[in-house]
Amino acid sequence: MDSFFWIAKYVRKYWRYAALNIFFNLLAVLFSVVSITLVIPFLGLLFGTQEMVTEQPQFQANIESVVNVFYYTFSSVIIEYGKTKALMFICGLVALLFLLKNLFMYLGMYFVAPVRLGVVQDIRNQLFDKTIALPLSYFSEERKGDIIARMTNDVQEVEWAILTSLEALFREPLSVAFFLATLFFMNAQFTLIILVLLPITGLLIGRIGKSLKKTSEEGQLKMGLLLSMIEESLTGLRIIKAFTARVFMNNSFNQANQDYSTLMIKMYRKRDLASPMSELMGVLVLVILMWLGGRMVLNDVNSMNPAVFIGFIAVFSQLIRPAKAFTSAYYNVQKGIASADRIRYILDAPITIKDMPDAVAKPSFEKEIKFDNVDFAYGDQPVLKQINLVIGKGKMVALVGASGAGKSTVADLLGRFYDSPDENILIDGIPVKRIKLNDLRKLMGIVSQETILFNDTVFNNIAFGNSAATAQQVEEAARLANAHEFIEKMPGGYQTNIGDRGGKLSGGQRQRLSIARALLKNPPILILDEATSALDTESERLVQDAIQNLMKNRTSLVIAHRLSTVQFADEIIVMQQGKIIERGRHEELLALKGVYRKLYDLQSFV
Ligand code: ADP
């Protein structure tokens, strides 16, 4: 039930709307009760099955007196205006009462809509914000599709299952209590029997509720799996087609879909038990009361007044409806709680990479970057061992080595995309962990192997995150990145949309856009995951050129895949299995005739 209060916290912000909703609901209930109860006695008077009351009764605070006042008023209307007119009057009155009842019902719904959607909107916003704040390591442990499922499906489920039931959850217990109180006044002894039977019923209903929550949890997990499959298939469409893996993918999707449906069927069947079960329980209690009370009436009329007995049974039967509605609402909430738990799992995940309380500002880069005997492990798998590295201001250091050697990890640690437990990675002598995260990231520009572009215009992709960028600045960056020319030729120039992940551009063009983006940011430190290997010679030259422009007057850490591009590096670091095995300038390393030489010779043949 923890998650239930968690949602209630969101509702609090919209309490004004919630209060209006309750107010109009109460009015609607009042009018529906009044409209029915008015018509029957009126018709009774009209058709003579009820005697007219012609004497004005004394008003007293009991039910009998209230009823008499009603009869008196109606009787005087019939006497004064005649029966036909009185009938017309009652028809008009009924229409008016129902109009008002429905108006109030609508107003209730009118005011509950902003509560429902507001809560869902707030949760969704928070989820998105949290997702982009979480450290990268979080996502290597989780399925992307599952996260998407939590952000969409589960939020939807919270809206449908919980927020639509909230009203009933508050309203119906009130009605039940109201009826119980009435019953208690009518016959306390009998009401005690109900109160004894109530907890037994509650226990049974609660049991099923718990198992419902569990099934719902499994169902949402399966939905996450389905979304993962959809997401991965969309990204990997080309490979699925090329490897003719359609049947294979189809089969595994169908299987997962089938599992999901089976679970959902199970869940709906449990949920739908709510209504028949609570009605049956209610009727069972009713039957017990009828048996006990009926026998009392039959045996000795004095021990139980038949009229009171019938009234008691009638009022009790009215109690079954709100009890049923409450059980249904409760079951829906149980189902939704599973989703709320899943949402909270993301919201409560710790942000491990954040500013330390005493983080220092670092607006500029002055002297050097230093890795001082750095060891690092992902979990318990050691990846870096004794890395010693100094990059002076304005220098270029290149990391080379087989894939998996740990090059990207070095870069990730510098940008604090992963956190090392020690404080031995320093910028100007300050551990990166102690620098304000925003300042640290502002010092760095990143051009990665996998160009990350968004489905937006060229302009927005270059100016990314910098709302103050002017057209002139963006164009200047594009020119330096050798991108201006091809952008000009696009149908909408800088305002052309480049499609999902820049799908409408060639590999080289994408690279140059991401270089332009880094140029515009103009950071003093550059991390370059060099990625010219996939390009043709012409594109490569343009990209290389752009990279040269980007590196000018900057300090750069380059992860190099092609040795030809690092010959001018101030230092080349050769890594193998997390260790530095050779280091020096190009010529020195060649002369060493070691691993670098081997790599170089291998690539020269290509
Ligand atoms: P390189 O950039 O040289 O190819 P990486 O730094 O990417 O090498 O990876 C070094 C090692 O760390 C590899 O063995 C890789 O499997 C492992 N690794 C990389 N990222 C993670 C991660 N998020 N979780 C666990 N292991 C990882």
Coordinates of C-alpha atoms in Angstrom, one line a residue, residues 25-595:
N25 CA -20.3 14.0 -6.7
L26 CA -22.0 14.4 -3.4
L27 CA -24.5 16.7 -5.0
A28 CA -25.1 14.2 -7.7
V29 CA -25.7 11.4 -5.2
L30 CA -28.0 13.7 -3.3
F31 CA -30.1 14.5 -6.3
S32 CA -30.3 10.9 -7.5
V33 CA -31.6 9.9 -4.1
V34 CA -34.0 12.8 -3.9
S35 CA -35.4 12.4 -7.4
I36 CA -36.4 8.8 -6.9
T37 CA -37.7 9.2 -3.4
L38 CA -39.9 12.2 -4.3
V39 CA -41.7 10.6 -7.2
I40 CA -43.0 7.5 -5.5
P41 CA -45.0 9.2 -2.7
F42 CA -46.2 11.8 -5.1
L43 CA -47.6 9.3 -7.4
G44 CA -49.1 7.5 -4.4
L45 CA -50.9 10.7 -3.5
L46 CA -52.0 11.3 -7.0
F47 CA -53.5 7.9 -7.6
G48 CA -55.0 7.7 -4.2
T49 CA -52.9 4.8 -2.8
Q50 CA -51.7 7.2 -0.2
E51 CA -53.8 9.4 1.9
M52 CA -53.6 13.1 1.5
V53 CA -52.2 15.1 4.4
T54 CA -54.2 18.3 4.7
E55 CA -53.1 19.5 8.1
Q56 CA -49.8 21.3 8.3
P57 CA -47.6 19.1 10.5
Q58 CA -45.4 20.3 13.3
F59 CA -41.8 20.1 12.1
Q60 CA -39.6 17.9 14.3
A61 CA -36.2 16.5 13.7
N62 CA -37.3 12.9 12.9
I63 CA -37.9 11.0 9.8
E64 CA -41.6 10.7 10.3
S65 CA -42.0 14.5 10.5
V66 CA -39.9 15.1 7.4
V67 CA -42.0 12.6 5.5
N68 CA -45.2 14.3 6.7
V69 CA -43.9 17.7 5.6
F70 CA -43.4 16.3 2.1
Y71 CA -46.8 14.7 2.0
Y72 CA -48.4 17.9 3.1
T73 CA -46.6 20.0 0.5
F74 CA -47.5 17.6 -2.3
S75 CA -51.1 17.3 -1.1
S76 CA -51.5 21.1 -1.2
V77 CA -50.1 21.2 -4.7
I78 CA -52.7 18.6 -5.9
I79 CA -55.6 20.3 -4.1
E80 CA -54.7 23.8 -5.3
Y81 CA -53.9 23.1 -9.0
G82 CA -55.8 19.9 -9.8
K83 CA -54.5 16.4 -10.6
T84 CA -53.5 17.0 -14.2
K85 CA -51.5 20.1 -13.5
A86 CA -50.0 18.4 -10.5
L87 CA -48.9 15.5 -12.8
M88 CA -47.4 18.1 -15.1
F89 CA -45.6 19.7 -12.2
I90 CA -44.1 16.4 -11.1
C91 CA -43.0 15.5 -14.6
G92 CA -41.3 18.9 -14.9
L93 CA -39.7 18.4 -11.5
V94 CA -38.4 15.0 -12.3
A95 CA -36.8 16.3 -15.5
L96 CA -35.3 19.2 -13.7
L97 CA -33.9 17.0 -10.9
F98 CA -32.4 14.5 -13.3
L99 CA -31.0 17.4 -15.4
L100 CA -29.3 18.7 -12.2
K101 CA -28.1 15.3 -11.2
N102 CA -26.5 14.7 -14.5
L103 CA -25.1 18.2 -14.6
F104 CA -23.4 17.6 -11.2
M105 CA -22.2 14.3 -12.3
Y106 CA -20.6 15.9 -15.4
L107 CA -19.1 18.6 -13.3
G108 CA -17.6 16.0 -11.0
M109 CA -16.0 14.3 -14.0
Y110 CA -15.0 17.7 -15.5
F111 CA -13.0 18.5 -12.4
V112 CA -11.4 15.1 -12.0
A113 CA -9.9 15.1 -15.4
P114 CA -7.1 17.6 -14.6
V115 CA -6.3 15.6 -11.5
R116 CA -5.9 12.4 -13.4
L117 CA -3.9 13.8 -16.2
G118 CA -2.0 16.2 -14.0
V119 CA -0.8 13.4 -11.8
V120 CA 0.2 11.3 -14.8
Q121 CA 1.9 14.2 -16.5
D122 CA 3.9 14.9 -13.3
I123 CA 4.9 11.3 -13.0
R124 CA 5.9 11.1 -16.6
N125 CA 8.0 14.3 -16.4
Q126 CA 9.8 13.1 -13.3
L127 CA 10.5 9.7 -14.9
F128 CA 12.0 11.3 -18.0
D129 CA 14.1 13.7 -16.0
K130 CA 15.3 10.8 -13.8
T131 CA 16.1 8.6 -16.8
I132 CA 18.4 11.1 -18.3
A133 CA 20.0 11.9 -15.0
L134 CA 20.8 8.3 -14.1
P135 CA 24.4 7.1 -14.7
L136 CA 25.2 5.1 -17.8
S137 CA 26.0 2.1 -15.7
Y138 CA 22.3 1.8 -14.7
F139 CA 21.4 1.2 -18.3
S140 CA 23.9 -1.6 -18.9
E141 CA 22.0 -3.5 -16.2
E142 CA 18.5 -2.8 -17.5
R143 CA 16.5 -3.5 -20.6
K144 CA 15.8 -0.4 -22.6
G145 CA 12.4 -1.7 -23.6
D146 CA 11.5 -2.4 -20.0
I147 CA 12.4 1.2 -19.1
I148 CA 10.2 2.4 -22.0
A149 CA 7.4 0.1 -20.7
R150 CA 7.7 1.7 -17.3
M151 CA 7.5 5.2 -18.7
T152 CA 4.5 4.5 -21.0
N153 CA 2.5 1.4 -20.1
D154 CA 2.9 1.5 -16.4
V155 CA 2.1 5.2 -16.2
Q156 CA -1.0 4.5 -18.3
E157 CA -1.9 1.7 -16.0
V158 CA -1.6 4.0 -13.0
E159 CA -3.9 6.4 -14.7
W160 CA -6.5 3.8 -15.5
A161 CA -6.3 1.5 -12.6
I162 CA -5.6 3.8 -9.7
L163 CA -6.7 7.2 -10.6
T164 CA -10.1 6.1 -11.9
S165 CA -10.7 4.1 -8.8
L166 CA -9.6 6.8 -6.3
E167 CA -13.1 8.4 -6.3
A168 CA -14.8 5.1 -5.5
L169 CA -12.2 4.2 -3.0
F170 CA -13.1 7.3 -0.9
R171 CA -16.8 7.5 -1.8
E172 CA -18.0 3.9 -1.3
P173 CA -16.7 3.3 2.2
L174 CA -18.6 6.4 3.2
S175 CA -21.8 5.0 1.7
V176 CA -21.2 1.7 3.4
A177 CA -20.6 3.4 6.7
F178 CA -23.7 5.5 6.2
F179 CA -25.9 2.4 5.6
L180 CA -24.3 0.6 8.5
A181 CA -25.0 3.5 10.8
T182 CA -28.7 3.4 9.6
L183 CA -28.8 -0.3 10.2
F184 CA -27.3 0.1 13.6
F185 CA -30.1 2.5 14.6
M186 CA -32.7 0.2 13.3
N187 CA -31.4 -2.9 15.1
A188 CA -28.1 -3.0 16.9
Q189 CA -28.1 -6.7 17.5
F190 CA -28.5 -7.6 13.8
T191 CA -25.9 -5.1 12.8
L192 CA -23.4 -6.8 15.1
I193 CA -23.9 -10.1 13.1
I194 CA -22.9 -8.1 10.0
L195 CA -19.9 -6.7 11.7
V196 CA -18.7 -10.2 12.6
L197 CA -19.1 -11.4 9.0
L198 CA -17.5 -8.4 7.5
P199 CA -13.8 -9.1 8.4
I200 CA -14.1 -12.7 7.0
T201 CA -15.3 -11.3 3.7
G202 CA -12.6 -8.7 3.8
L203 CA -9.9 -11.3 4.4
L204 CA -11.0 -13.3 1.4
I205 CA -11.2 -10.3 -0.9
G206 CA -7.7 -9.2 0.3
R207 CA -6.2 -12.6 -0.4
I208 CA -7.3 -12.5 -4.0
G209 CA -6.2 -8.8 -4.2
K210 CA -2.6 -9.8 -3.3
S211 CA -2.4 -12.5 -5.9
L212 CA -3.8 -10.1 -8.4
K213 CA -1.0 -7.7 -7.8
K214 CA 1.6 -10.4 -8.3
T215 CA 0.1 -11.4 -11.6
S216 CA -0.1 -7.8 -12.7
E217 CA 3.6 -7.4 -11.9
E218 CA 4.5 -10.4 -14.0
G219 CA 2.3 -9.0 -16.8
Q220 CA 4.0 -5.7 -16.8
L221 CA 7.4 -7.3 -16.9
K222 CA 6.3 -9.3 -19.9
M223 CA 5.1 -6.1 -21.6
G224 CA 8.6 -4.7 -21.0
L225 CA 10.1 -7.7 -22.8
L226 CA 7.7 -7.1 -25.7
L227 CA 8.7 -3.5 -26.0
S228 CA 12.4 -4.4 -25.8
M229 CA 11.9 -6.8 -28.7
I230 CA 10.1 -4.1 -30.7
E231 CA 12.7 -1.5 -29.9
E232 CA 15.6 -3.8 -30.8
S233 CA 13.9 -5.0 -34.0
L234 CA 13.3 -1.5 -35.2
T235 CA 17.0 -0.6 -34.6
G236 CA 18.1 -3.8 -36.2
L237 CA 15.8 -4.0 -39.1
R238 CA 18.6 -4.1 -41.7
I239 CA 20.3 -7.0 -39.9
I240 CA 17.0 -8.9 -39.5
K241 CA 16.4 -8.7 -43.2
A242 CA 19.9 -9.4 -44.3
F243 CA 20.2 -12.5 -42.1
T244 CA 16.7 -13.5 -43.2
A245 CA 15.8 -13.8 -39.6
R246 CA 12.2 -12.6 -40.0
V247 CA 10.7 -16.0 -39.1
F248 CA 13.0 -16.4 -36.2
M249 CA 12.2 -12.9 -34.8
N250 CA 8.5 -13.4 -35.5
N251 CA 8.4 -16.7 -33.6
S252 CA 10.1 -15.3 -30.5
F253 CA 7.9 -12.2 -30.6
N254 CA 4.7 -14.4 -31.0
Q255 CA 5.9 -16.5 -28.1
A256 CA 6.5 -13.5 -25.8
N257 CA 3.1 -12.0 -26.9
Q258 CA 1.4 -15.3 -26.2
D259 CA 2.9 -15.4 -22.7
Y260 CA 1.8 -11.9 -22.1
S261 CA -1.8 -12.6 -23.2
T262 CA -2.0 -15.8 -21.0
L263 CA -0.9 -13.8 -18.0
M264 CA -3.3 -11.0 -18.7
I265 CA -6.2 -13.4 -19.1
K266 CA -5.3 -14.8 -15.7
M267 CA -5.2 -11.4 -14.3
Y268 CA -8.5 -10.2 -15.7
R269 CA -10.2 -13.3 -14.5
K270 CA -9.0 -12.6 -11.0
R271 CA -10.0 -9.0 -11.2
D272 CA -13.4 -9.8 -12.5
L273 CA -14.0 -11.9 -9.5
A274 CA -14.4 -8.8 -7.5
S275 CA -18.0 -8.0 -8.5
P276 CA -19.6 -11.4 -8.4
M277 CA -17.8 -12.4 -5.3
S278 CA -18.7 -9.4 -3.2
E279 CA -22.3 -9.6 -4.3
L280 CA -22.4 -13.3 -3.4
M281 CA -20.9 -12.5 0.0
G282 CA -23.4 -9.8 0.5
V283 CA -26.3 -12.0 -0.4
L284 CA -25.0 -14.8 1.9
V285 CA -25.0 -12.4 4.7
L286 CA -28.5 -11.3 3.7
V287 CA -29.7 -14.9 3.7
I288 CA -28.3 -15.5 7.1
L289 CA -30.1 -12.3 8.3
M290 CA -33.3 -13.4 6.7
W291 CA -33.1 -16.8 8.3
L292 CA -32.4 -15.5 11.8
G293 CA -34.7 -12.5 11.6
G294 CA -37.5 -14.4 9.7
R295 CA -37.5 -17.1 12.4
M296 CA -37.8 -14.5 15.1
V297 CA -40.7 -12.8 13.4
L298 CA -42.5 -16.2 12.8
N299 CA -42.0 -17.4 16.3
D300 CA -42.8 -14.3 18.2
V301 CA -44.0 -11.1 16.5
N302 CA -43.1 -9.2 19.6
S303 CA -39.4 -10.0 19.6
M304 CA -39.1 -8.5 16.1
N305 CA -41.4 -6.0 14.4
P306 CA -42.0 -7.3 10.8
A307 CA -41.9 -3.8 9.4
V308 CA -38.6 -3.1 11.0
F309 CA -37.3 -6.4 9.8
I310 CA -38.3 -5.7 6.2
G311 CA -36.9 -2.2 6.4
F312 CA -33.7 -3.6 7.7
I313 CA -33.3 -6.1 4.9
A314 CA -34.1 -3.4 2.4
V315 CA -31.5 -1.1 3.7
F316 CA -29.0 -3.9 3.8
S317 CA -29.6 -4.8 0.2
Q318 CA -28.7 -1.2 -0.6
L319 CA -25.3 -1.7 1.1
I320 CA -24.3 -4.4 -1.3
R321 CA -23.9 -2.0 -4.3
P322 CA -21.3 0.3 -2.7
A323 CA -19.5 -2.7 -1.2
K324 CA -19.3 -4.2 -4.6
A325 CA -18.0 -1.0 -6.2
F326 CA -15.5 -0.7 -3.4
T327 CA -14.2 -4.2 -4.0
S328 CA -13.9 -3.5 -7.7
A329 CA -12.0 -0.3 -7.1
Y330 CA -9.7 -2.1 -4.6
Y331 CA -8.9 -4.7 -7.1
N332 CA -8.1 -2.2 -9.8
V333 CA -5.9 -0.4 -7.4
Q334 CA -4.0 -3.6 -6.5
K335 CA -3.5 -4.1 -10.2
G336 CA -2.2 -0.6 -10.6
I337 CA 0.0 -0.7 -7.5
A338 CA 2.2 -3.2 -9.4
S339 CA 2.8 -0.6 -12.0
A340 CA 3.3 2.1 -9.4
D341 CA 6.0 -0.1 -7.8
R342 CA 7.7 -0.4 -11.2
I343 CA 7.7 3.3 -11.7
R344 CA 9.1 3.9 -8.3
Y345 CA 11.9 1.4 -9.0
I346 CA 13.2 4.0 -11.5
L347 CA 12.4 7.1 -9.5
D348 CA 14.1 5.6 -6.4
A349 CA 17.2 4.4 -8.2
P350 CA 20.2 6.2 -6.8
I351 CA 22.0 8.7 -8.9
T352 CA 25.5 7.6 -8.1
I353 CA 27.3 10.1 -10.2
K354 CA 26.5 13.5 -8.9
D355 CA 28.1 16.6 -7.3
M356 CA 29.9 16.0 -4.0
P357 CA 28.7 18.3 -1.3
D358 CA 31.9 20.3 -1.4
A359 CA 32.3 20.1 -5.2
V360 CA 34.4 22.9 -6.6
A361 CA 33.8 25.2 -9.6
K362 CA 36.2 24.8 -12.5
P363 CA 35.3 27.2 -15.3
S364 CA 38.6 26.8 -17.2
F365 CA 41.3 24.3 -18.0
E366 CA 44.8 25.5 -17.2
K367 CA 47.5 23.0 -17.1
E368 CA 47.1 19.2 -17.4
I369 CA 45.0 16.1 -17.2
K370 CA 46.6 13.4 -15.1
F371 CA 45.8 9.7 -14.5
D372 CA 47.8 8.8 -11.4
N373 CA 48.1 5.0 -11.2
V374 CA 44.4 4.4 -12.0
D375 CA 42.9 0.9 -11.5
F376 CA 39.3 0.3 -12.4
A377 CA 36.8 -2.5 -12.5
Y378 CA 33.2 -2.9 -13.8
G379 CA 31.8 -4.7 -10.8
D380 CA 34.4 -7.3 -10.0
Q381 CA 35.8 -7.5 -13.5
P382 CA 39.1 -5.5 -13.5
V383 CA 39.4 -3.5 -16.7
L384 CA 42.2 -0.9 -16.1
K385 CA 45.5 -1.6 -14.2
Q386 CA 48.0 1.0 -13.2
I387 CA 47.2 3.6 -15.8
N388 CA 49.7 6.6 -15.6
L389 CA 49.1 9.3 -18.0
V390 CA 49.6 13.1 -18.3
I391 CA 48.1 15.2 -21.0
G392 CA 49.6 18.8 -20.9
K393 CA 47.5 21.7 -22.1
G394 CA 47.4 21.9 -25.9
K395 CA 48.8 18.3 -26.3
M396 CA 47.3 15.4 -28.1
V397 CA 47.5 11.9 -26.6
A398 CA 46.3 8.9 -28.6
L399 CA 45.2 5.6 -27.1
V400 CA 45.7 2.5 -29.4
G401 CA 45.3 -1.2 -28.9
A402 CA 43.0 -4.1 -29.6
S403 CA 39.3 -3.7 -29.0
G404 CA 38.5 -4.5 -25.3
A405 CA 41.9 -3.2 -24.2
G406 CA 40.2 -0.5 -22.1
K407 CA 40.6 2.6 -24.2
S408 CA 37.0 3.8 -24.0
T409 CA 37.0 3.2 -20.3
V410 CA 39.9 5.6 -19.9
A411 CA 37.8 8.3 -21.8
D412 CA 34.7 7.5 -19.8
L413 CA 36.4 7.8 -16.5
L414 CA 37.8 11.3 -17.5
G415 CA 34.3 12.5 -18.4
R416 CA 32.9 10.8 -15.3
F417 CA 30.5 8.7 -17.3
Y418 CA 31.6 6.0 -14.9
D419 CA 33.0 6.8 -11.5
S420 CA 36.2 5.4 -10.2
P421 CA 36.2 4.8 -6.4
D422 CA 39.5 6.6 -6.1
E423 CA 40.4 10.2 -6.6
N424 CA 43.4 9.7 -8.8
I425 CA 42.1 11.2 -12.1
L426 CA 42.9 14.9 -11.9
I427 CA 42.4 18.0 -13.9
D428 CA 44.8 20.8 -12.9
G429 CA 45.4 18.8 -9.7
I430 CA 41.7 18.6 -8.7
P431 CA 40.2 15.1 -8.7
V432 CA 37.4 15.0 -11.4
K433 CA 35.1 13.6 -8.7
R434 CA 35.5 16.9 -6.8
I435 CA 34.7 19.1 -9.7
K436 CA 31.1 20.3 -10.2
L437 CA 29.7 17.9 -12.8
N438 CA 28.3 20.6 -15.0
D439 CA 31.6 22.4 -15.1
L440 CA 33.5 19.2 -15.8
R441 CA 31.2 18.4 -18.8
K442 CA 31.5 21.9 -20.0
L443 CA 35.2 21.6 -20.2
M444 CA 34.9 18.6 -22.6
G445 CA 33.6 18.0 -26.1
I446 CA 33.0 14.5 -27.3
V447 CA 32.9 13.2 -30.8
S448 CA 32.1 9.5 -30.6
Q449 CA 32.5 6.6 -33.0
E450 CA 28.7 6.2 -33.0
T451 CA 27.5 9.6 -34.1
I452 CA 24.6 10.5 -31.9
L453 CA 22.1 12.7 -33.8
F454 CA 18.5 13.4 -33.1
N455 CA 15.4 13.5 -35.3
D456 CA 15.4 17.3 -35.7
T457 CA 16.8 20.0 -38.0
V458 CA 20.4 20.3 -38.9
F459 CA 20.5 23.6 -37.0
N460 CA 19.1 22.1 -33.8
N461 CA 21.5 19.2 -34.0
I462 CA 24.5 21.5 -34.2
A463 CA 23.2 23.9 -31.7
F464 CA 22.2 21.0 -29.5
G465 CA 21.4 22.1 -25.9
N466 CA 22.7 25.6 -26.6
S467 CA 19.6 27.7 -27.1
A468 CA 21.6 30.9 -27.3
A469 CA 23.5 29.8 -30.5
T470 CA 23.0 32.2 -33.4
A471 CA 22.6 31.3 -37.0
Q472 CA 26.0 32.8 -37.7
Q473 CA 27.8 30.8 -35.0
V474 CA 26.1 27.6 -36.2
E475 CA 27.2 28.3 -39.8
E476 CA 30.7 29.1 -38.8
A477 CA 31.0 25.8 -36.9
A478 CA 29.5 23.9 -39.9
R479 CA 32.1 25.6 -42.2
L480 CA 35.0 24.5 -40.0
A481 CA 33.5 21.0 -39.9
N482 CA 33.4 20.9 -43.7
A483 CA 29.6 20.5 -43.4
H484 CA 28.4 23.9 -44.7
E485 CA 28.5 22.9 -48.3
F486 CA 26.4 19.8 -48.1
I487 CA 24.0 21.5 -45.7
E488 CA 23.4 24.3 -48.2
K489 CA 22.5 21.8 -50.8
M490 CA 19.8 20.1 -48.6
P491 CA 16.2 21.1 -49.5
G492 CA 15.6 23.2 -46.4
G493 CA 19.3 24.1 -45.7
Y494 CA 19.9 24.4 -42.0
Q495 CA 16.2 23.8 -41.3
T496 CA 16.1 20.4 -43.0
N497 CA 15.1 17.5 -40.8
I498 CA 17.7 14.7 -40.8
G499 CA 15.5 11.8 -39.8
D500 CA 15.8 9.3 -37.0
R501 CA 19.4 9.3 -35.8
G502 CA 20.4 11.3 -38.9
G503 CA 19.2 8.4 -41.2
K504 CA 18.9 10.7 -44.2
L505 CA 22.6 11.5 -44.2
S506 CA 25.7 9.6 -45.2
G507 CA 28.1 8.3 -42.6
G508 CA 30.6 11.1 -43.3
Q509 CA 28.0 13.8 -43.2
R510 CA 26.8 12.5 -39.8
Q511 CA 30.4 12.6 -38.6
R512 CA 30.8 16.2 -39.8
L513 CA 27.6 17.3 -38.1
S514 CA 28.7 15.9 -34.8
I515 CA 32.1 17.6 -35.3
A516 CA 30.3 20.9 -36.0
R517 CA 28.4 20.4 -32.7
A518 CA 31.6 20.0 -30.8
L519 CA 33.2 23.0 -32.5
L520 CA 30.2 25.2 -31.6
K521 CA 30.5 24.1 -28.0
N522 CA 34.2 25.1 -28.2
P523 CA 35.5 23.1 -25.2
P524 CA 39.1 23.2 -24.1
I525 CA 39.3 19.4 -23.8
L526 CA 38.4 17.1 -26.6
I527 CA 37.6 13.4 -26.4
L528 CA 37.6 11.8 -29.7
D529 CA 36.6 8.3 -30.4
E530 CA 38.1 8.4 -33.9
A531 CA 35.8 6.8 -36.4
T532 CA 37.0 7.3 -39.9
S533 CA 37.4 3.6 -40.5
A534 CA 34.0 3.2 -42.0
L535 CA 34.3 6.1 -44.5
D536 CA 35.4 6.2 -48.1
T537 CA 38.6 8.1 -48.9
E538 CA 36.8 11.3 -50.0
S539 CA 34.6 11.4 -46.9
E540 CA 37.6 10.5 -44.8
R541 CA 39.6 13.4 -46.0
L542 CA 36.8 15.8 -45.4
V543 CA 36.2 14.4 -41.9
Q544 CA 40.0 14.3 -41.1
D545 CA 40.2 17.9 -42.2
A546 CA 37.3 18.8 -39.9
I547 CA 38.9 16.9 -37.1
Q548 CA 42.2 18.8 -37.6
N549 CA 40.2 22.1 -37.3
L550 CA 38.5 20.7 -34.2
M551 CA 41.8 19.8 -32.5
K552 CA 43.5 23.1 -33.2
N553 CA 44.4 24.8 -29.9
R554 CA 42.8 22.1 -27.8
T555 CA 43.9 19.4 -25.5
S556 CA 42.8 16.1 -26.9
L557 CA 42.5 12.5 -25.9
V558 CA 42.0 10.4 -29.1
I559 CA 41.0 6.8 -29.2
A560 CA 42.6 5.8 -32.5
H561 CA 41.6 2.9 -34.6
R562 CA 43.7 3.9 -37.6
L563 CA 47.4 4.4 -36.8
S564 CA 47.8 6.8 -39.8
T565 CA 45.8 9.4 -38.0
V566 CA 47.9 9.4 -34.8
Q567 CA 51.3 9.9 -36.2
F568 CA 51.4 13.5 -35.0
A569 CA 50.2 12.7 -31.5
D570 CA 52.5 14.0 -28.7
E571 CA 52.3 10.7 -27.1
I572 CA 50.9 7.4 -28.2
I573 CA 49.8 5.0 -25.5
V574 CA 49.5 1.3 -26.5
M575 CA 47.1 -0.6 -24.3
Q576 CA 46.6 -4.3 -23.9
Q577 CA 44.2 -6.0 -21.5
G578 CA 43.9 -2.8 -19.4
K579 CA 47.6 -2.1 -19.1
I580 CA 49.9 0.3 -20.8
I581 CA 52.5 -1.8 -22.6
E582 CA 54.3 0.7 -24.8
R583 CA 54.3 4.5 -25.0
G584 CA 56.1 7.2 -27.0
R585 CA 56.0 9.1 -30.3
H586 CA 55.2 7.3 -33.5
E587 CA 58.8 7.0 -34.7
E588 CA 60.0 5.8 -31.2
L589 CA 57.4 3.1 -31.1
L590 CA 58.2 2.0 -34.6
A591 CA 61.8 1.7 -33.7
L592 CA 60.9 -0.3 -30.6
K593 CA 59.6 -3.1 -33.0
G594 CA 57.0 -4.2 -30.4
V595 CA 53.2 -4.4 -30.5

